[in-house]
mmCIF file of C-alpha atoms in Angstrom:
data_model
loop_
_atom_site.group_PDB
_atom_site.id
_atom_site.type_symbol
_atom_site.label_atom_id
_atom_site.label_comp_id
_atom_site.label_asym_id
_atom_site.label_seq_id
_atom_site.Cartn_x
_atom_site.Cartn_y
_atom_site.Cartn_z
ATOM 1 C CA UNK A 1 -42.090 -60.423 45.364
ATOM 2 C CA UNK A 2 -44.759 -62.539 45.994
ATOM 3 C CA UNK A 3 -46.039 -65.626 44.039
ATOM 4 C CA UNK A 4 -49.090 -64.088 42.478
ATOM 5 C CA UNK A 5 -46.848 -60.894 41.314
ATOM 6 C CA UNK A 6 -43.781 -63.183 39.670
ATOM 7 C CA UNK A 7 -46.577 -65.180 37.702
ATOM 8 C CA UNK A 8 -47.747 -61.362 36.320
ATOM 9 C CA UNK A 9 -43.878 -60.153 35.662
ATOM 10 C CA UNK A 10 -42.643 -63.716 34.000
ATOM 11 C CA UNK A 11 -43.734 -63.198 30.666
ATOM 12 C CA UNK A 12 -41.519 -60.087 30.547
ATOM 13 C CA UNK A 13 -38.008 -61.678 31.727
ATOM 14 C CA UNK A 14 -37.295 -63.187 28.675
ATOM 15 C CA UNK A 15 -37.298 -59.657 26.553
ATOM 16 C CA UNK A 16 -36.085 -57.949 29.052
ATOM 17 C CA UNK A 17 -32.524 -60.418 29.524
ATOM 18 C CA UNK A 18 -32.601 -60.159 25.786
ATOM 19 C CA UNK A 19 -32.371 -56.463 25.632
ATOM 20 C CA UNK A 20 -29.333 -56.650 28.245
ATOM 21 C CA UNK A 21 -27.953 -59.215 26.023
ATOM 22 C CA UNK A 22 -27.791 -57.622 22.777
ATOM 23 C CA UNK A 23 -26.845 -54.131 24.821
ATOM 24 C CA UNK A 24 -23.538 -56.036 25.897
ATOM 25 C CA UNK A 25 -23.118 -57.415 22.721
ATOM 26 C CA UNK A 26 -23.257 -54.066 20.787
ATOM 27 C CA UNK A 27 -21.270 -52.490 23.589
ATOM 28 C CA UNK A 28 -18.327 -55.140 23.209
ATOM 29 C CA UNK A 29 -18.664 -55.401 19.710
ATOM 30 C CA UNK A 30 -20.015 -52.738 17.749
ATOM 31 C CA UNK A 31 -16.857 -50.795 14.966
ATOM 32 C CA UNK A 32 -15.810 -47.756 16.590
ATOM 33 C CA UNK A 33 -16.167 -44.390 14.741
ATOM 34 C CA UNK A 34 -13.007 -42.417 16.195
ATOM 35 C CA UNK A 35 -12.444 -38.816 16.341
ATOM 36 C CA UNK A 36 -8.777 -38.409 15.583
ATOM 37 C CA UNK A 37 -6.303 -37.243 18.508
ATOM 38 C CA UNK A 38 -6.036 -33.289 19.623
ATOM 39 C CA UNK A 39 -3.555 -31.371 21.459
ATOM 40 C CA UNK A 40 -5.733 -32.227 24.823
ATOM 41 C CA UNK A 41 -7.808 -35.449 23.678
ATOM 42 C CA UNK A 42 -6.384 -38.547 22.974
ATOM 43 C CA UNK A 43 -8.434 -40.481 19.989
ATOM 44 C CA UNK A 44 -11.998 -40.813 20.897
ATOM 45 C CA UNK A 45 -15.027 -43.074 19.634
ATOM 46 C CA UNK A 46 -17.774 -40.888 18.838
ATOM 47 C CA UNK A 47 -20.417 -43.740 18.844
ATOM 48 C CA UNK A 48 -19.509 -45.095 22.708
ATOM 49 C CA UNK A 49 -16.664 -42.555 23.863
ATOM 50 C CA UNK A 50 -14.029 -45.277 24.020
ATOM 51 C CA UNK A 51 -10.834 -43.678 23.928
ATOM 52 C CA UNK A 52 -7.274 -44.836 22.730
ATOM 53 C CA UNK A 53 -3.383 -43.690 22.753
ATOM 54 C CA UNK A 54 -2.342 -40.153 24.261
ATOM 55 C CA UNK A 55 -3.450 -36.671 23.655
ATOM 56 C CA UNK A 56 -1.209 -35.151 20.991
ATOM 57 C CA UNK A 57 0.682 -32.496 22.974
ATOM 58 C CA UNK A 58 0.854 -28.524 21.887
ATOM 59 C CA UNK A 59 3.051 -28.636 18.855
ATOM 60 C CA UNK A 60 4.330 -24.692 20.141
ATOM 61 C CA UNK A 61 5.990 -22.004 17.960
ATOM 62 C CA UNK A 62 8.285 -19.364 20.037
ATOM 63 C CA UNK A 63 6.728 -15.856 21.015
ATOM 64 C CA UNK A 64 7.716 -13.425 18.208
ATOM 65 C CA UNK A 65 7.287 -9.608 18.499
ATOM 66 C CA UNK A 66 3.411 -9.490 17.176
ATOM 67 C CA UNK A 67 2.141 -12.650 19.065
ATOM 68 C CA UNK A 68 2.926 -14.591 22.304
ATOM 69 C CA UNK A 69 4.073 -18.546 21.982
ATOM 70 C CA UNK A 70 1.175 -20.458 19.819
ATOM 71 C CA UNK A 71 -0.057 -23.890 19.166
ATOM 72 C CA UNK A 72 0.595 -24.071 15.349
ATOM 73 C CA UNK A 73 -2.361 -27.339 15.647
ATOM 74 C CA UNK A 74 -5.042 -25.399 17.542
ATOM 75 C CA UNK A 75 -3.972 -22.205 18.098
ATOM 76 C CA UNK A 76 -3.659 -21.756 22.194
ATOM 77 C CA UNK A 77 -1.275 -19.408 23.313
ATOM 78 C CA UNK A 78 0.790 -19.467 26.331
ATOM 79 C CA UNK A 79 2.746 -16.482 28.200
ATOM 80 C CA UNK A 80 3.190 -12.731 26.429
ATOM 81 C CA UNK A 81 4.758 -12.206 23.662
ATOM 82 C CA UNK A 82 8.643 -10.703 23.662
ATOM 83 C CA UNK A 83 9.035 -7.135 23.833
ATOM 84 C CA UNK A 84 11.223 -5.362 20.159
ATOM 85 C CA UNK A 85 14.659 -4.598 20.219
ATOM 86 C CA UNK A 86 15.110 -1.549 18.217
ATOM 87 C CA UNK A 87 18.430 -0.387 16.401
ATOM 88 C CA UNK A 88 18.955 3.545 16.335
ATOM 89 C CA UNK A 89 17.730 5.680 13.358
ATOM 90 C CA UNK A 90 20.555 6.251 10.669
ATOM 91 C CA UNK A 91 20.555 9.159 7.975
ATOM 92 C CA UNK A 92 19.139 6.703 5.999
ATOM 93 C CA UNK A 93 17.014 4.344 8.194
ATOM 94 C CA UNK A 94 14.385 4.269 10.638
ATOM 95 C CA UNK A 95 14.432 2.585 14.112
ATOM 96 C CA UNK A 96 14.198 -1.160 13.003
ATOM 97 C CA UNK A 97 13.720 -4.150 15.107
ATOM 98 C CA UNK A 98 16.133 -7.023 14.620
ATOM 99 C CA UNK A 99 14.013 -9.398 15.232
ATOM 100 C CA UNK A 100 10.873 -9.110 13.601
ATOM 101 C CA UNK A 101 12.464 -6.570 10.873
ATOM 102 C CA UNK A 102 9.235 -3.951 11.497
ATOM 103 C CA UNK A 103 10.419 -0.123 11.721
ATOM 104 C CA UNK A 104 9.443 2.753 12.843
ATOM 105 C CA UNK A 105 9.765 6.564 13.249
ATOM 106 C CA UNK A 106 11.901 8.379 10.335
ATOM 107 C CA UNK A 107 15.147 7.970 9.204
ATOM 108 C CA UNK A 108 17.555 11.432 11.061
ATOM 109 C CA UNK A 109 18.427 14.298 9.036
ATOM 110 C CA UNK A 110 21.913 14.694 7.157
ATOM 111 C CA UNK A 111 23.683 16.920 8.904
ATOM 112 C CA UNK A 112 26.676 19.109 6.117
ATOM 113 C CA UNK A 113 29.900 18.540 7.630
ATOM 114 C CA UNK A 114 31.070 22.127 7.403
ATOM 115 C CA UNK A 115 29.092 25.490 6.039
ATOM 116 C CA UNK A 116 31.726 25.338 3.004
ATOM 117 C CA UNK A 117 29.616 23.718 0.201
ATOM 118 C CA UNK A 118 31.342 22.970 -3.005
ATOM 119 C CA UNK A 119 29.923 24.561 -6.446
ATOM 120 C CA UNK A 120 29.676 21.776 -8.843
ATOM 121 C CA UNK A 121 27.351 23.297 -11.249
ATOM 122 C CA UNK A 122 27.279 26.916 -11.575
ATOM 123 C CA UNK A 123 23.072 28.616 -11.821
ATOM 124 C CA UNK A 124 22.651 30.387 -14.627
ATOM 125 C CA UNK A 125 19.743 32.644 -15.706
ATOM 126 C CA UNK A 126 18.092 29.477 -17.128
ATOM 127 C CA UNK A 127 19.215 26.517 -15.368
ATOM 128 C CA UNK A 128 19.656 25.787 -11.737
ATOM 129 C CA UNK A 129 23.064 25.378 -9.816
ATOM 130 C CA UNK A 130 23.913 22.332 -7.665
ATOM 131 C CA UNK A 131 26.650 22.091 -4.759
ATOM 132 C CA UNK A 132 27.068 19.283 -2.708
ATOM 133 C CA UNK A 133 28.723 18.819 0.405
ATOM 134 C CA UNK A 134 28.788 15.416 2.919
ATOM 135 C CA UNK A 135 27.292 14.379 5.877
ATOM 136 C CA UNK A 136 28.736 14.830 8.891
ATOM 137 C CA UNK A 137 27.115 11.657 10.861
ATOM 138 C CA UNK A 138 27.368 8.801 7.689
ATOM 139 C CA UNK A 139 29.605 10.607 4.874
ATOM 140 C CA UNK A 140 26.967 10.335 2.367
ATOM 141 C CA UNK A 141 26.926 12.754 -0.631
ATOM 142 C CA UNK A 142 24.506 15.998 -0.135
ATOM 143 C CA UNK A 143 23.267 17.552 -2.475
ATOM 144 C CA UNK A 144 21.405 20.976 -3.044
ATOM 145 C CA UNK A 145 19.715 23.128 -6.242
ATOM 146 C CA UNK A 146 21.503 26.758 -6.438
ATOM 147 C CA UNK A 147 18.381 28.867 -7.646
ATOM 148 C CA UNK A 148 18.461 30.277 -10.946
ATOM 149 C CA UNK A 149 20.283 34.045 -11.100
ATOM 150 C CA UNK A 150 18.532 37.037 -12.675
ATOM 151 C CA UNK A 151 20.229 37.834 -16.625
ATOM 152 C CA UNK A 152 24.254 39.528 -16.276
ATOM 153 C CA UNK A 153 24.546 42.080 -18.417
ATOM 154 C CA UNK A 154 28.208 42.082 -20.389
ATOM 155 C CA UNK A 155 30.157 44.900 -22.368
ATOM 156 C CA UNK A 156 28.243 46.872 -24.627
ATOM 157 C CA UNK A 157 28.180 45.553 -28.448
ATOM 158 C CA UNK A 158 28.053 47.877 -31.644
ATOM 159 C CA UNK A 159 25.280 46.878 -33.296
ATOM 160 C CA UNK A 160 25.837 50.316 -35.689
ATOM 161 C CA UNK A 161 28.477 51.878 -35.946
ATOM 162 C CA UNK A 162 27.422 55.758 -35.692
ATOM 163 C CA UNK A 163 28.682 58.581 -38.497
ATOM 164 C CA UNK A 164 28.549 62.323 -38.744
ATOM 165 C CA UNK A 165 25.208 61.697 -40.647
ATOM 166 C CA UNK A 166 23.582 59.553 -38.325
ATOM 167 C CA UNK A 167 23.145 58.411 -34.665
ATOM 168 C CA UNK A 168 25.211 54.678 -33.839
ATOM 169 C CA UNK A 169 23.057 51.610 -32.116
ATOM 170 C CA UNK A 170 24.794 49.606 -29.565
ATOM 171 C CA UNK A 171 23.386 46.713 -27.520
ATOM 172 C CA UNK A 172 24.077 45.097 -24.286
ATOM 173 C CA UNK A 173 23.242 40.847 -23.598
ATOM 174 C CA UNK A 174 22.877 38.460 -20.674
ATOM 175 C CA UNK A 175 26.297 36.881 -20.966
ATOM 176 C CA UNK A 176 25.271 33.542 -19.843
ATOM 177 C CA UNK A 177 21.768 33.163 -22.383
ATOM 178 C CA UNK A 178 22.461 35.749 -25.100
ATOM 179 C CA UNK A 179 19.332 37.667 -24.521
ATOM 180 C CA UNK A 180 19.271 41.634 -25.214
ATOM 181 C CA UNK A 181 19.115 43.083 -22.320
ATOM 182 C CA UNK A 182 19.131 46.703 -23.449
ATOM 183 C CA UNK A 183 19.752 48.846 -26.624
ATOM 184 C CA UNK A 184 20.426 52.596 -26.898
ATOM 185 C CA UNK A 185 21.739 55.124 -29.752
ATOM 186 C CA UNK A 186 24.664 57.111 -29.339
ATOM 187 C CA UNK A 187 26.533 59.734 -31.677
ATOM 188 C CA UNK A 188 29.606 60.205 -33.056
ATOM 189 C CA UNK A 189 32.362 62.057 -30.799
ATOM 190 C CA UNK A 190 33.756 64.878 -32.704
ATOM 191 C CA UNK A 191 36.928 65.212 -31.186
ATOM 192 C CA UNK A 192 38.634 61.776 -31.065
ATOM 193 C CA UNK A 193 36.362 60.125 -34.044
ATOM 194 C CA UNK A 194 34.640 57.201 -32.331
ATOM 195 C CA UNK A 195 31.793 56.031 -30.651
ATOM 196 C CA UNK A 196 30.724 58.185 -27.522
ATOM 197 C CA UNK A 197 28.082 55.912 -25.512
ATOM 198 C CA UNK A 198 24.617 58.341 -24.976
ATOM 199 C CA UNK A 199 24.523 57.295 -21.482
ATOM 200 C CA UNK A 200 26.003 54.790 -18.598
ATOM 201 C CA UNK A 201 29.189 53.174 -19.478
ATOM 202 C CA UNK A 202 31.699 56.456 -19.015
ATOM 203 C CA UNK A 203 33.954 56.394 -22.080
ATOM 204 C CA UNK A 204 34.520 52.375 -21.571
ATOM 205 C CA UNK A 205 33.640 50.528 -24.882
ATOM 206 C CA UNK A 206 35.504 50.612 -28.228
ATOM 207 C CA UNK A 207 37.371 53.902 -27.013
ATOM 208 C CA UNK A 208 40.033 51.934 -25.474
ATOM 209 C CA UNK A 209 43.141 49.662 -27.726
ATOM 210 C CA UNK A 210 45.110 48.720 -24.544
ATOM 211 C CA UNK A 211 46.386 45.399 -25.677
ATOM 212 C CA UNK A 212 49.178 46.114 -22.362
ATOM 213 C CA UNK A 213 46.453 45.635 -19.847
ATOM 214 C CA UNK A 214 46.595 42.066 -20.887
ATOM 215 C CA UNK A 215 50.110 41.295 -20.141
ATOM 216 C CA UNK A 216 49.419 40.697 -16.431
ATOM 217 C CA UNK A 217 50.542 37.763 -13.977
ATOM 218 C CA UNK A 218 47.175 38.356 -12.150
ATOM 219 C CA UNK A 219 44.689 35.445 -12.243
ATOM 220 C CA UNK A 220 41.599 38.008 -13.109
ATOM 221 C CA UNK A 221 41.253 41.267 -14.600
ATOM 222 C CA UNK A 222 38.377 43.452 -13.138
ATOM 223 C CA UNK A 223 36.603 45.853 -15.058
ATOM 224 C CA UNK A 224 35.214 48.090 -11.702
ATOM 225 C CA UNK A 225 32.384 49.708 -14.117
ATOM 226 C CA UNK A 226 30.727 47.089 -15.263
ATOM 227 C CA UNK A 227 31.898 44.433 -12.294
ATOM 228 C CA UNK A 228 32.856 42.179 -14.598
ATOM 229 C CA UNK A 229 35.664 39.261 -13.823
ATOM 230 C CA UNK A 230 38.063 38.691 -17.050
ATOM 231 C CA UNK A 231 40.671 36.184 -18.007
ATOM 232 C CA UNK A 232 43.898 38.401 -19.228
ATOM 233 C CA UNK A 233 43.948 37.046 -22.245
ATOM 234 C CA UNK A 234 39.903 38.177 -23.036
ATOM 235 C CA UNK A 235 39.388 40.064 -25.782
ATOM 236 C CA UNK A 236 37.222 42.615 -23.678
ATOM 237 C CA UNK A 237 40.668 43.218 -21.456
ATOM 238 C CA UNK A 238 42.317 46.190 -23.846
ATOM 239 C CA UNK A 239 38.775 48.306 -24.049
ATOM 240 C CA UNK A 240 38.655 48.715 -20.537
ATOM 241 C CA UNK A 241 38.838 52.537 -19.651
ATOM 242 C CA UNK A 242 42.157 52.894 -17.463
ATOM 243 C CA UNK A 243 40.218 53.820 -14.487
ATOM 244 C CA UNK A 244 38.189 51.066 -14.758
ATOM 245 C CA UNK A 245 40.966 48.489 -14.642
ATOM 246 C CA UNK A 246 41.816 46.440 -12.322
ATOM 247 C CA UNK A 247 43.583 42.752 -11.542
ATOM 248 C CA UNK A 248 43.035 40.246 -8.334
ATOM 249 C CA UNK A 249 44.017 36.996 -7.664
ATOM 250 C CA UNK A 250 41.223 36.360 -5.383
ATOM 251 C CA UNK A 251 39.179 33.251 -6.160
ATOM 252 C CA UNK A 252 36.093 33.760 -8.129
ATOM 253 C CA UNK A 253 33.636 33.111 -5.609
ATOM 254 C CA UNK A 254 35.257 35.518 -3.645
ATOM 255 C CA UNK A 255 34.754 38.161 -6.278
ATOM 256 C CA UNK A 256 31.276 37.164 -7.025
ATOM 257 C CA UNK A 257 30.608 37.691 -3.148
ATOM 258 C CA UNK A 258 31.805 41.102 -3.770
ATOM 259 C CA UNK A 259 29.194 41.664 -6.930
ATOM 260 C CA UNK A 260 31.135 40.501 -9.590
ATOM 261 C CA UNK A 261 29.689 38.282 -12.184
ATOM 262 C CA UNK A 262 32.019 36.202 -14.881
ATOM 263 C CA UNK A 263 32.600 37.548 -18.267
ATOM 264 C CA UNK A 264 30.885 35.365 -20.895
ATOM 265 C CA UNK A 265 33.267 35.553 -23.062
ATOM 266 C CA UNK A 266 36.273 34.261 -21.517
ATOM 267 C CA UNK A 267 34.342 32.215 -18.593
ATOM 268 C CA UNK A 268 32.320 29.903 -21.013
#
């Protein structure tokens, strides 16, 4: 730089070497404004970038099922996250993972042990049955509705007695509900001086006194007219009609398989 230039640049030294000045001064001493620590950063001044200390490190929680491992500070993830283990499906339970406890599918169908249900509530004709049986895979309890059964007609009833003046009224119920089921007249009988049924039950109501027919070591007395199963010791047992009668000691679900129904007199 030549003489005549420095004389035209002196006047300017002085402000600039004070600019430089108070630049290293606020450099050196100015209070730093720091930006806390991060997983990658370490502390940082956000007024001159100083920095201080180490970054923080992830702070990692394991992979689980739904997500792969995760920062729980700023939320990177690393790797895949781990495949379910699923348990089999139960009767009773879905296919469940034991380790994040989700399911899915359905639980399996019972499966009876045996065709042989149990009867543990007879159907009636107003009221449903229930049997149960168990399940062949867990042992749990099943348990099924019997539908309801259409009305079961008993022994005829006199509902008036008949004379040699006028015609007799006799009705026949449901013996499980009660309900009258039918009603017909009939007349006198002339030769033996009872009741003589107009129609249907052959000579086999209030004809009949056999008290004998009761004295049997059979379980069940049959009456084959009106398939109806008796106890001996029923009432209805004498006025069966001797061709009618009959005894078994086959089980009662045997008999009703054969189109018996239970008297509802002696099978309340």
């Amino acid at each position: 730089m030549g003489k005549q230039s420095f004389k035209r640049w002196r006047w300017a030294l002085p402000a600039i070497l004070l600019c430089l000045c108070l630049y290293s001064c606020s450099a050196i001493f100015h209070e730093h404004e720091w930006q806390e620590a991060t997983c990658a950063e370490a502390r940082t001044c956000v007024g001159c970038g100083d920095r201080e200390g180490e970054p923080l490190g992830h702070d990692w929680e394991e992979a689980t099922c739904a997500a792969p491992k995760t920062c729980r500070r700023c939320g990177a993830v690393e790797g895949e996250r781990i495949e379910h283990q699923w348990t089999p499906a139960t009767c009773v339970e879905p296919e469940l993972c034991v380790l994040c406890g989700q399911r899915q599918g359905e639980p399996l169908e019972h499966n009876p042990l045996n065709a042989d249900w149990e009867t543990a509530k007879e159907p009636t004709c107003q009221t449903e049955g229930e049997r149960t049986n168990a399940c062949s895979a867990c042992g749990a309890t099943l348990t099924e509705s019997i539908p309801v059964i259409p009305c079961q007609a008993g022994d005829w009833e006199i509902a008036q007695q008949a004379s040699a003046a006028s015609e007799g009224v006799r009705i026949q119920r449901c013996v499980m509900c009660g309900a009258e089921l039918e009603r017909e007249t009939y007349a006198l009988t002339a030769d033996i001086g009872n009741a003589e049924p107009s129609k249907g039950a052959g000579g086999n109501f209030n004809q009949y006194n056999a008290v004998e027919q009761q004295q049997t070591s059979a379980n069940y007395v049959l009456n084959k007219s009106t398939k109806k199963v008796h106890k001996p010791s029923c009432r209805d047992v004498p006025k069966i009609a001797p061709k009618n009668y009959a005894t078994s000691n086959e089980s009662r679900e045997t008999l009703i398989a054969q189109g018996y129904s239970l008297c509802g007199h002696c099978h309340r």
